[in-house]
Coordinates of C-alpha atoms in Angstrom, one line a residue:
X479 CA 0.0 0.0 0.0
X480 CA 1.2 3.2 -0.7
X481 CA 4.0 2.5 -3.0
X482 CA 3.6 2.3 -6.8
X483 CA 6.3 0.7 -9.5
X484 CA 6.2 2.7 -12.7
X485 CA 8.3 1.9 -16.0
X486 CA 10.0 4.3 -18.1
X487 CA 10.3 3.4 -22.0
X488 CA 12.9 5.3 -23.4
X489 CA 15.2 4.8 -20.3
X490 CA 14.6 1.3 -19.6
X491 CA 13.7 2.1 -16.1
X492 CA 12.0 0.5 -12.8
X493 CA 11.4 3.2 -10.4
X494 CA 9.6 3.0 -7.2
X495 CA 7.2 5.6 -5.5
X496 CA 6.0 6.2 -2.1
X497 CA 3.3 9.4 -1.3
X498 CA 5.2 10.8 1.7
X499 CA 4.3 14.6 3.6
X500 CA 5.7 17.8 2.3
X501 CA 6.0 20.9 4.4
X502 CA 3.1 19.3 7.0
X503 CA 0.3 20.7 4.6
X504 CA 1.0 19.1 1.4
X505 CA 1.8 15.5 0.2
X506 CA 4.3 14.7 -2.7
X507 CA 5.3 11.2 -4.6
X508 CA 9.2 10.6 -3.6
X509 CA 10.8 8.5 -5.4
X510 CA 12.7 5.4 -3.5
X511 CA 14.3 3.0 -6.1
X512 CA 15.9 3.4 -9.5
X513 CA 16.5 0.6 -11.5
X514 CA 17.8 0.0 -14.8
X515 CA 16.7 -3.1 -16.4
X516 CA 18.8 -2.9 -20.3
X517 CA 21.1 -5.6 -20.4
X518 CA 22.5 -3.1 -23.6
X519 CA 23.4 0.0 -21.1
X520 CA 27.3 0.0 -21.5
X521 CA 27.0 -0.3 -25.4
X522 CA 25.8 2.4 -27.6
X523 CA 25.4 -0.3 -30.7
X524 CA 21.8 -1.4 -29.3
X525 CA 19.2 0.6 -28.2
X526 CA 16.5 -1.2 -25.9
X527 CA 13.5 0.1 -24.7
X528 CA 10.5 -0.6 -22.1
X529 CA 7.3 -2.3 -23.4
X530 CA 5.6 -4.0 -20.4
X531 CA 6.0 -4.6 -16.4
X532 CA 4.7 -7.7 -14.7
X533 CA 5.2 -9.0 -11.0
X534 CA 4.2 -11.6 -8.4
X535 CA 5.3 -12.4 -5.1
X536 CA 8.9 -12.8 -5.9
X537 CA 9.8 -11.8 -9.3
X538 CA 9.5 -9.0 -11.7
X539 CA 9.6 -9.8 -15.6
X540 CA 10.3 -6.7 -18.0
X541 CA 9.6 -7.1 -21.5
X542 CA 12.1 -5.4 -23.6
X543 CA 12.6 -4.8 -27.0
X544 CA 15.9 -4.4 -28.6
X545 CA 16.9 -2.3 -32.0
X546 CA 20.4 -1.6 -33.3
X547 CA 21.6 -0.2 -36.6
X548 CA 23.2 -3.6 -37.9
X549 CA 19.8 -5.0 -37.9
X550 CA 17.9 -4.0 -41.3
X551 CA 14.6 -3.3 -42.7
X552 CA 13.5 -2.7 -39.5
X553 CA 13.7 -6.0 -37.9
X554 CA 14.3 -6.7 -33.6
X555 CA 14.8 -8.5 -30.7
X556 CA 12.4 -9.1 -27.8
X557 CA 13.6 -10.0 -24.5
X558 CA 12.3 -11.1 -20.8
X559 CA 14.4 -9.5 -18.6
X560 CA 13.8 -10.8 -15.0
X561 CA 14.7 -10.0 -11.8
X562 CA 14.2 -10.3 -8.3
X563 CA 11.8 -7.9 -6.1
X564 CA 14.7 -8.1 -3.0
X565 CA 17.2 -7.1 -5.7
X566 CA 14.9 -4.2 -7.0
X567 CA 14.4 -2.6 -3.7
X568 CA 17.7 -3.1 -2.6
X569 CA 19.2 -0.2 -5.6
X570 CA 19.5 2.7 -4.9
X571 CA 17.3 5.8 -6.2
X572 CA 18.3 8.7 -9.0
X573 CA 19.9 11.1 -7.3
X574 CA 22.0 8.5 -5.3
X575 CA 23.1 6.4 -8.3
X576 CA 23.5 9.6 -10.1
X577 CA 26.5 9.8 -7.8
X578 CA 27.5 6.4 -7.0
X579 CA 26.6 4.9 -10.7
X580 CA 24.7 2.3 -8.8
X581 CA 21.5 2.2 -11.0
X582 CA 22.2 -1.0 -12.6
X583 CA 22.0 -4.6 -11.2
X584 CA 24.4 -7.7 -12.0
X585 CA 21.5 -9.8 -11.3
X586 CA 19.5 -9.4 -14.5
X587 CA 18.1 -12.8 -16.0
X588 CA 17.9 -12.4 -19.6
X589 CA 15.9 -14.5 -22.2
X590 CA 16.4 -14.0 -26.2
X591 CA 12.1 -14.8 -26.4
X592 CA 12.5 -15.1 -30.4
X593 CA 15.6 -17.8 -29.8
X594 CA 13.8 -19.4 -27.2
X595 CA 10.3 -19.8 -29.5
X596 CA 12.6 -21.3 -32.3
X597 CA 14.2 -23.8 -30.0
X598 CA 11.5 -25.0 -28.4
X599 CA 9.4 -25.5 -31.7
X600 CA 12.3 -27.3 -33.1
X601 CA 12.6 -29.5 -30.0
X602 CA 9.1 -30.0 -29.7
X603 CA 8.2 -34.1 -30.3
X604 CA 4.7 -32.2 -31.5
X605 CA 4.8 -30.6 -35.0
X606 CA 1.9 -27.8 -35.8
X607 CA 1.0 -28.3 -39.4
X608 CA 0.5 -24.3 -39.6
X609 CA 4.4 -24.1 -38.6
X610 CA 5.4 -27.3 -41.1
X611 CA 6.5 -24.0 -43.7
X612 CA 8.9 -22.9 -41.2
X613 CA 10.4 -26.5 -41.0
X614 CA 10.4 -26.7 -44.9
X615 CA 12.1 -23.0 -45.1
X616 CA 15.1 -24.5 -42.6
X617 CA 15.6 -27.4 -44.3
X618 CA 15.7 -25.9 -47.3
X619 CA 19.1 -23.7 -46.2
X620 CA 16.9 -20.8 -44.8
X621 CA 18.9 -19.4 -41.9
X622 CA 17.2 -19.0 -38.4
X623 CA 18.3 -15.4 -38.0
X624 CA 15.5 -14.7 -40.8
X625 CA 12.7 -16.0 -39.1
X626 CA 10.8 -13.7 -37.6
X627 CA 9.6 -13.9 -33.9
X628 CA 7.6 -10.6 -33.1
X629 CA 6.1 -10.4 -29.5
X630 CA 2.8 -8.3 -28.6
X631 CA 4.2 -5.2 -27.5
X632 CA 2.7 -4.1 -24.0
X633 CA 1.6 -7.3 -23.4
X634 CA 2.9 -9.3 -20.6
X635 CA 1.6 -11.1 -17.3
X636 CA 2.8 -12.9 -14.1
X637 CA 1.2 -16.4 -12.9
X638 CA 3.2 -16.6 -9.9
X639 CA 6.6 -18.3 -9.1
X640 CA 8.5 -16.5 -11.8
X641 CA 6.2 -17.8 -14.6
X642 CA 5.2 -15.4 -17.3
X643 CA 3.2 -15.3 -20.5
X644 CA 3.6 -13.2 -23.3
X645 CA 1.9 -13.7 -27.0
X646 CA 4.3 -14.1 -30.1
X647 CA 3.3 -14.6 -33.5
X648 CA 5.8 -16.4 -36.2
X649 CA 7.0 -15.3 -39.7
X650 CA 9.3 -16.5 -42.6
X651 CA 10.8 -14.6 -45.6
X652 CA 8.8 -14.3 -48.7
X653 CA 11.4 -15.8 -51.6
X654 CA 9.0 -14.8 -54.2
X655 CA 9.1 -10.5 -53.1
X656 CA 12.4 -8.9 -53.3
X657 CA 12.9 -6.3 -50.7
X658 CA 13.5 -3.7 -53.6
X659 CA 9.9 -4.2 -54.8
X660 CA 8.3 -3.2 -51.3
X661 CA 8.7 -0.8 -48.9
X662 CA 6.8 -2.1 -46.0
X663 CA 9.1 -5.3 -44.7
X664 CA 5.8 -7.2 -43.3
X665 CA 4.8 -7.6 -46.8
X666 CA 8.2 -9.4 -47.7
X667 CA 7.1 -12.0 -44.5
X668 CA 5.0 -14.9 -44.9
X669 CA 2.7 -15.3 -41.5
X670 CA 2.5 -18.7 -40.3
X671 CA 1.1 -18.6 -36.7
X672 CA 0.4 -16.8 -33.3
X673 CA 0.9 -19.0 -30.0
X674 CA 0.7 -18.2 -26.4
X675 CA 4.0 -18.6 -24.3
X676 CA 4.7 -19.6 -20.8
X677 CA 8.5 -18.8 -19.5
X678 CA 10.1 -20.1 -16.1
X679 CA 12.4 -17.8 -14.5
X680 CA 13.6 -20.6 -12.4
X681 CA 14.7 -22.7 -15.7
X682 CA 15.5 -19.8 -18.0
X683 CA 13.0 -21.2 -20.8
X684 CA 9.7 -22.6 -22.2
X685 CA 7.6 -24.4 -20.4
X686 CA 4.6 -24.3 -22.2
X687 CA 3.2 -23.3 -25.5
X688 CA 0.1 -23.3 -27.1
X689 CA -2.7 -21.4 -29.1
X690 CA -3.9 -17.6 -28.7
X691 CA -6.9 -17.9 -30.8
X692 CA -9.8 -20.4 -31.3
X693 CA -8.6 -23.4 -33.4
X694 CA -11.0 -23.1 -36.0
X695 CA -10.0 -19.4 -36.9
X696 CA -7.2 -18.6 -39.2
X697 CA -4.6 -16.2 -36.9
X698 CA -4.8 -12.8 -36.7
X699 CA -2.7 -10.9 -39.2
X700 CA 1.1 -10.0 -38.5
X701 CA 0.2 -6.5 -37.8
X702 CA -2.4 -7.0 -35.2
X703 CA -1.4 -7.3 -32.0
X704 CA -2.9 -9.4 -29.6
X705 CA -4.3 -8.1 -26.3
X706 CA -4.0 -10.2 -23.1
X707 CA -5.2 -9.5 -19.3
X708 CA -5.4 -11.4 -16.4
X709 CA -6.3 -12.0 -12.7
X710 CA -4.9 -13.7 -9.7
X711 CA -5.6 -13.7 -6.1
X712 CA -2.3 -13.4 -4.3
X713 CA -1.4 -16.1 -2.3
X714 CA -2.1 -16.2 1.3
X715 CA -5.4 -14.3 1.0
X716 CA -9.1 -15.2 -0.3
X717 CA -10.8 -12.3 -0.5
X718 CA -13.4 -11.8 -2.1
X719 CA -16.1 -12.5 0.9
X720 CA -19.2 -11.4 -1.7
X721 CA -18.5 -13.0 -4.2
X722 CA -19.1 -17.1 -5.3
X723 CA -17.0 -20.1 -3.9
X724 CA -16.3 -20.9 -7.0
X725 CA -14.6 -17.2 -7.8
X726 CA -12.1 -17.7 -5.0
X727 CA -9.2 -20.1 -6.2
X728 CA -5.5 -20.2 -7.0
X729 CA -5.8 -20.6 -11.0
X730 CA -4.7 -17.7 -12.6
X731 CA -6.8 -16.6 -15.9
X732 CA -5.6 -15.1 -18.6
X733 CA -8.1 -13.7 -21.3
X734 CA -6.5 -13.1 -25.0
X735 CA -8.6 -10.8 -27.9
X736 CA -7.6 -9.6 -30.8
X737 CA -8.8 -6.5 -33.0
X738 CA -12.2 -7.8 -34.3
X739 CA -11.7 -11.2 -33.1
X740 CA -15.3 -12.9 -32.5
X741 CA -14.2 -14.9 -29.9
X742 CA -12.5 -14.2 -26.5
X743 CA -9.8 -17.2 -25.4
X744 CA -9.7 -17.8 -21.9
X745 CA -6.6 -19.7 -20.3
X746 CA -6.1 -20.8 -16.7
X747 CA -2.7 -21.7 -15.3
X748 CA -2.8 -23.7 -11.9
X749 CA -0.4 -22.8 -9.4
X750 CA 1.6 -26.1 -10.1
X751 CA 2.2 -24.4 -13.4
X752 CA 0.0 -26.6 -15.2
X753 CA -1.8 -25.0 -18.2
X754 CA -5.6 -26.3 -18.9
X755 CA -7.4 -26.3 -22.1
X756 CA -8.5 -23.2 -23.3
X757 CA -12.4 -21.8 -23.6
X758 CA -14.2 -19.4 -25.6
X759 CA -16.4 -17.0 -24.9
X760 CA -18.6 -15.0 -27.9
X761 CA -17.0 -11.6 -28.4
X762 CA -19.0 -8.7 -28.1
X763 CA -20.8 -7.5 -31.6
X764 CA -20.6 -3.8 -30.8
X765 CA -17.7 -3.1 -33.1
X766 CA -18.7 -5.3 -36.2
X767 CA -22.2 -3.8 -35.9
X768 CA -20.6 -0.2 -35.6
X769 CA -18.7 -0.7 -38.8
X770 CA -21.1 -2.2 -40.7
X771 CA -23.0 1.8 -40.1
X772 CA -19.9 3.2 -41.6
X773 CA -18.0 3.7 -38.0
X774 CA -14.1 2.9 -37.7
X775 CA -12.5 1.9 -34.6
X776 CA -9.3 3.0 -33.1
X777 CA -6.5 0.1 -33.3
X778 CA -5.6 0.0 -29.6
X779 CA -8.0 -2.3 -27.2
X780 CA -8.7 -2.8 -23.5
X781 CA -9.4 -5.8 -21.3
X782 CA -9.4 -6.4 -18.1
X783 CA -10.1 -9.0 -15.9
X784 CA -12.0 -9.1 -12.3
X785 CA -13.0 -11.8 -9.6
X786 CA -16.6 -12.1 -11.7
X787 CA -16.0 -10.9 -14.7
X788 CA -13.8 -10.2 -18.3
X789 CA -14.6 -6.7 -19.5
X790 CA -13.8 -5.2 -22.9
X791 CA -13.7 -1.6 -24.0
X792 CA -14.8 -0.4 -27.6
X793 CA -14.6 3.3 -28.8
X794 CA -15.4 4.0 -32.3
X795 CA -15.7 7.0 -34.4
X796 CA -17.2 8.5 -37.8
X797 CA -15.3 11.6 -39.7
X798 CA -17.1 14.1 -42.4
X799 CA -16.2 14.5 -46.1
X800 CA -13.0 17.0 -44.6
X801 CA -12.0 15.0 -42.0
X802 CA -13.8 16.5 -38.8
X803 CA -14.9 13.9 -36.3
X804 CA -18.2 14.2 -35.7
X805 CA -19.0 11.3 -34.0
X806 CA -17.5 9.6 -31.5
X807 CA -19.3 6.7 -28.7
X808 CA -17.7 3.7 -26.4
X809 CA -19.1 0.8 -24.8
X810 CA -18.0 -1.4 -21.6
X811 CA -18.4 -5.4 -22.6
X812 CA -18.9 -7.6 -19.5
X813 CA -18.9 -11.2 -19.7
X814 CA -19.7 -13.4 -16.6
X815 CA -16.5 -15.9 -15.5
X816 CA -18.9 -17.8 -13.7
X817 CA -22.8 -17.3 -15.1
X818 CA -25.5 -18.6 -12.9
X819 CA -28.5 -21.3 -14.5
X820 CA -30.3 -18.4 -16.7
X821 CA -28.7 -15.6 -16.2
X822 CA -27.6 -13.4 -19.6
X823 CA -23.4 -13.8 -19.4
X824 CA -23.1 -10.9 -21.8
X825 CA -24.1 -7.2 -21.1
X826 CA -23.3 -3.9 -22.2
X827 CA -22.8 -0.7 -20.7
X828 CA -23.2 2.4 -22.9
X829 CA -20.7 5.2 -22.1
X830 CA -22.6 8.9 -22.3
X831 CA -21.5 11.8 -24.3
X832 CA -18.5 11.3 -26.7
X833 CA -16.4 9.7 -25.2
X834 CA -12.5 7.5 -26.4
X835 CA -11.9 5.3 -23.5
X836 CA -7.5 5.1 -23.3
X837 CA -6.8 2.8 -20.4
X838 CA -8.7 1.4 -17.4
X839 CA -7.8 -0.8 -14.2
X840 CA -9.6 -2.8 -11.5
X841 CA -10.1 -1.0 -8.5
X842 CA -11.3 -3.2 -5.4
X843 CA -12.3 -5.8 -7.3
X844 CA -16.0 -4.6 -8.0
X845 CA -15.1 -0.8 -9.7
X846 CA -13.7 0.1 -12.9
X847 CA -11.5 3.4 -13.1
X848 CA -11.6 4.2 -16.8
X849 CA -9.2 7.2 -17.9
X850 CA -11.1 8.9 -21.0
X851 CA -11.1 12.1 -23.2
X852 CA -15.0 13.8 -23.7
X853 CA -15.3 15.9 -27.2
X854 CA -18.3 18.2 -27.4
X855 CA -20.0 19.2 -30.1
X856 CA -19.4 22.6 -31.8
X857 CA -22.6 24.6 -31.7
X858 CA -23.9 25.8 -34.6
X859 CA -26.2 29.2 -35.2
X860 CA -28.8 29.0 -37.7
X861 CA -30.8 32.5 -38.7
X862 CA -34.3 32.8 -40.1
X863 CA -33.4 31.7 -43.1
X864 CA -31.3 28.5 -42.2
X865 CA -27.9 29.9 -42.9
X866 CA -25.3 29.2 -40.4
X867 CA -23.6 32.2 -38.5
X868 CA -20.9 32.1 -36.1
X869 CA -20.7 36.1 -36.1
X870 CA -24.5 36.9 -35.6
X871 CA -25.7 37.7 -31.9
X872 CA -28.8 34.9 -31.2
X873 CA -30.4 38.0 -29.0
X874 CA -30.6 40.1 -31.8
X875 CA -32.1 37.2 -34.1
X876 CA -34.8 35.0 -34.3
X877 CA -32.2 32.0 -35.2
X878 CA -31.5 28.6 -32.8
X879 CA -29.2 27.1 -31.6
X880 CA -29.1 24.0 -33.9
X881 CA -29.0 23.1 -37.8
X882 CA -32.8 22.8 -38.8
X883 CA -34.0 19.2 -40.1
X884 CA -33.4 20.2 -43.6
X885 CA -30.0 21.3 -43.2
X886 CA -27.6 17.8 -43.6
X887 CA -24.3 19.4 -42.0
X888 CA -23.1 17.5 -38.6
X889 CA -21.8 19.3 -36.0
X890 CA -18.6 18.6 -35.5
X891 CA -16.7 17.7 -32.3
X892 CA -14.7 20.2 -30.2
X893 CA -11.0 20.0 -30.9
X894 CA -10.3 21.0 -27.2
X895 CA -10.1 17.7 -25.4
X896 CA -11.4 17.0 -21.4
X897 CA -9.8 14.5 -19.9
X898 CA -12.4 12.1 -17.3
X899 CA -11.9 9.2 -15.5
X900 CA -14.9 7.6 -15.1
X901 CA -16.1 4.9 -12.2
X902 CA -18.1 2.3 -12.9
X903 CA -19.4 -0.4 -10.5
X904 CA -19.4 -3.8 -12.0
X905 CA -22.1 -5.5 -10.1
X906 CA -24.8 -3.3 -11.4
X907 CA -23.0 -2.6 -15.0
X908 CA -23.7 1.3 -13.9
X909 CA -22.0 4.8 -13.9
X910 CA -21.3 6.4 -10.8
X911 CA -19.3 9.3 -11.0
X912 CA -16.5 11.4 -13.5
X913 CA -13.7 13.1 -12.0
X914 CA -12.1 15.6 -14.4
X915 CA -8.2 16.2 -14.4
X916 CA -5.7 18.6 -16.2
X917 CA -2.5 18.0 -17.0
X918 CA 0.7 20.3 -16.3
X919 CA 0.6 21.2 -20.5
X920 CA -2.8 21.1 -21.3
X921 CA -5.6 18.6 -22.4
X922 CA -3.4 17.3 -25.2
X923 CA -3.6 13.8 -24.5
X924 CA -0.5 12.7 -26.9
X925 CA 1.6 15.3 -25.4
X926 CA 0.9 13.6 -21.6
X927 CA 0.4 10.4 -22.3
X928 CA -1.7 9.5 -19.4
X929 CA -1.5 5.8 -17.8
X930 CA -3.4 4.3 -14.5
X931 CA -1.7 2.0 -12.5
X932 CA -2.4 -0.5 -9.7
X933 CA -1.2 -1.1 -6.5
X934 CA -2.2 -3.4 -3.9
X935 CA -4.5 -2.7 -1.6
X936 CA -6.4 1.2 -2.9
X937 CA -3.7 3.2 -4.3
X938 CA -3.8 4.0 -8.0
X939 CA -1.1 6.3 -10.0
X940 CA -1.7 8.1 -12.6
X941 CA 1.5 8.1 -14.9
X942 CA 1.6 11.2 -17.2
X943 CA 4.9 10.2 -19.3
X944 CA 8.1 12.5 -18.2
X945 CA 5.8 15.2 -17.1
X946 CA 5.6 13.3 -13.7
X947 CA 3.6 10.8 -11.8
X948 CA 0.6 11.5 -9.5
X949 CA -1.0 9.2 -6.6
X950 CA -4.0 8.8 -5.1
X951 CA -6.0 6.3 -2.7
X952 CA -7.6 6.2 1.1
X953 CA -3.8 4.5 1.7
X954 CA -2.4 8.0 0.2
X955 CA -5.0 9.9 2.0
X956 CA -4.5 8.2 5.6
X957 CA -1.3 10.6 5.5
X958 CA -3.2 13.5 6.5
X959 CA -2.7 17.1 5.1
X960 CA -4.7 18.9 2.4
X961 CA -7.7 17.3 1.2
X962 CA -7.7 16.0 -2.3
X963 CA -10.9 16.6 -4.3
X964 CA -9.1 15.5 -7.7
X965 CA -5.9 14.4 -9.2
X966 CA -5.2 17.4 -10.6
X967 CA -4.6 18.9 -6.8
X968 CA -1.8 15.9 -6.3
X969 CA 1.8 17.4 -7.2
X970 CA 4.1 15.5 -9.5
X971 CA 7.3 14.1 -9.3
X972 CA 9.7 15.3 -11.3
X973 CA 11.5 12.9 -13.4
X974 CA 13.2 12.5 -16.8
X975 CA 11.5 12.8 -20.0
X976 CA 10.1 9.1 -21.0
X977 CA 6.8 7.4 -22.3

């Protein structure tokens, strides 16, 4: 409780924060541990960056991925960079290893994820037939520095004792497309396959691999990442004293989607590390029905995972002739883990107002904190004679304040963006409150890259790039000092400029 790990990108960071008291009145987010986790820092041929952050009890797992100027046409490396939680809070923080050069740990476990998929398919006594091109491409003198191994970026989770999942999907060259006569390298890659993978810290490789979609669809292309959540009770505690016996167990789930996927796949890992068969669950139809009225949907999705319940998030939008949005609506999906005899597993809750959901996170187990940006529509004056005027007082007109019937303009939606998070209690599928929150530059949301984060017990973070980090929670609260009534009253911590 009141301590948050963030990771920075560009720097390949793990710091750690703590909400401490500031001049008896005021509370601020120190910062307690800097760690760098780039196996590359004392080379300046490779540059490696931050994707993703899991953790359980014991272990933290980084997800990194690699670029360096030998490698051409844009092609990387993913790696798993583990380490220990003891070894993380035992560094020091930025202004000490500033001094000391201490940021850095000798301890780092690193795992080549693209070397590690090859070698376990090729030692596999199972053969896929959707990977028997891959085997055919070897044998025929194809080198295994050409295949492709690309890992869903930002996608990463922990199962406990060092175990952690990641989605990776499989490519071989294209012998019959030069590179000359393309300029986008996916197009010179056949795709073959997309698989879940389950890593052991404690043996430094795979020990488990299976499917990330339902068996009787072809994969998801190249260029569509796959989206992955997941939920586990930590051990030693239950929990969950409202909700079903059947809700409160050791497995942990994991729920993979894809853009536009119809199904959802649902994968529970037992503590003992075994991995059961997979399920489905019926997507929601929200987006397919959207664009079948001419909507598009923005490429990134959210999913999230709680004691009762897999959620999805769809936000889709429609532009003008020139461009303008002018419409813009988003939905909350919940499907029941555990449906009771008749009850409807699948519901949806329709966001008011305009509304792009960005990111959301599990608060308590039964809310939803869902970090948004509201649009409003432009109003539009209309004078007697149905001729719009932006420069024409309505007191000294008979005009309204809206485009008459006959007129077939849309208004369009405010450029000036309002950034919401929005609460939402999952037993009832109901609203219950927006918070609004500014930024230190603005309500330009690419500019401050705003992201929640977790924390056991009640304290959330909200991560606003290298602009600073803010915290909340009753944990944050108990501190005493001034009141806050929103996150834009909690100060941020200054800290290097990273995503």
């Amino acid at each position: 409780p009141n301590h948050v790990i963030a990771g920075y990108a560009n720097e390949c960071k793990l710091r750690l924060f703590k909400a401490v008291p500031f001049r008896g009145h005021e509370k601020r987010c120190k910062e307690l541990v800097c760690q760098s986790v780039d196996p590359y820092r004392l080379t300046k041929k490779r540059t490696c960056t931050l994707d993703a952050v899991a953790l359980d009890e014991e272990t933290i797992g980084c997800l990194c991925h690699v670029s360096a100027s030998s490698l051409h046409q844009g092609i990387t490396a993913f790696l798993l960079v583990i380490l220990s939680r003891e070894d993380f809070l035992m560094s020091e923080n930025s202004a000490v290893a500033a001094k000391s050069g201490a940021c850095e740990s000798s301890n780092l476990g690193v795992i080549d994820i693209g070397e590690a998929v090859l070698n376990h398919i090729l030692s596999s006594d199972h053969v896929d037939s959707r990977l028997l091109p891959l085997f055919d491409f070897l044998s025929d003198g194809g080198s295994m520095g050409d295949v492709c191994v690309a890992v869903s970026r930002h996608g990463i989770e922990a199962v406990g004792y060092g175990r952690f999942m990641v989605e990776v999907s499989i490519s071989i060259p294209n012998d019959n497309i030069h590179e000359n006569d393309v300029e986008d390298h996916d197009m010179m890659m056949i795709h073959l396959d997309r698989k879940l993978v389950l890593f052991s810290s404690s043996v430094g490789a795979i020990v488990w691999m299976g499917e990330s979609y339902p068996a009787h669809q072809l994969p998801p292309a190249h260029a569509i990442p796959a989206v992955m959540a997941s939920f586990r009770r930590p051990r030693g505690t239950s929990g969950g004293e409202s909700l079903p016996d059947k809700c409160v167990h050791t497995t942990h789930s994991i729920v993979v989607a894809s853009m536009l996927s119809p199904s959802l796949l649902i994968c529970d890992v037992e503590s003992s590390g075994i991995v059961q068969p997979p399920r489905m669950v019926g997507n929601s139809e929200v987006v397919r029905h959207s664009l079948r009225q001419g909507f598009e949907t923005y490429p990134s999705r959210c999913l999230l995972v709680s004691p009762t319940d897999i959620i999805s998030k769809d936000s889709v939008f429609r532009n003008n002739d020139d461009g303008d949005l002018v419409h813009l609506k988003s939905s909350l999906s919940f499907f029941s883990r555990f449906p009771s005899s008749g009850e409807n597993p699948h519901s949806i809750l329709h966001l008011l107002g305009h509304v792009r959901i960005h990111d959301f996170i599990c608060l308590r187990e039964e809310y939803i904190l869902a970090l948004c940006t509201e649009y409003v529509e432009e109003s539009f004056f209309t004078t007697s004679i149905g001729l719009s005027s932006e420069d024409e007082d309505p007191a000294e007109s008979d005009g309204q304040w809206f485009v008459p019937p006959h007129d077939n303009r849309e208004s369009t939606l405010s450029t000036e963006e309002r950034h919401t998070i929005i609460v939402v209690h999952i037993p009832s599928r109901t609203e219950i409150g927006r918070v609004p929150f500014n930024g230190t530059t603005g309500n330009n949301y690419e500019a401050l890259k705003p992201r929640l984060i977790k924390s056991p017990g009640a304290t959330v973070a909200l991560a606003l790039g290298g602009f600073g980090l803010a915290m909340t929670g009753d944990d944050v609260r108990d501190l005493g000092g001034a009141d806050f009534h929103s996150f834009s009253e909690i100060d941020y911590e200054s800290s290097p400029r990273s995503n």
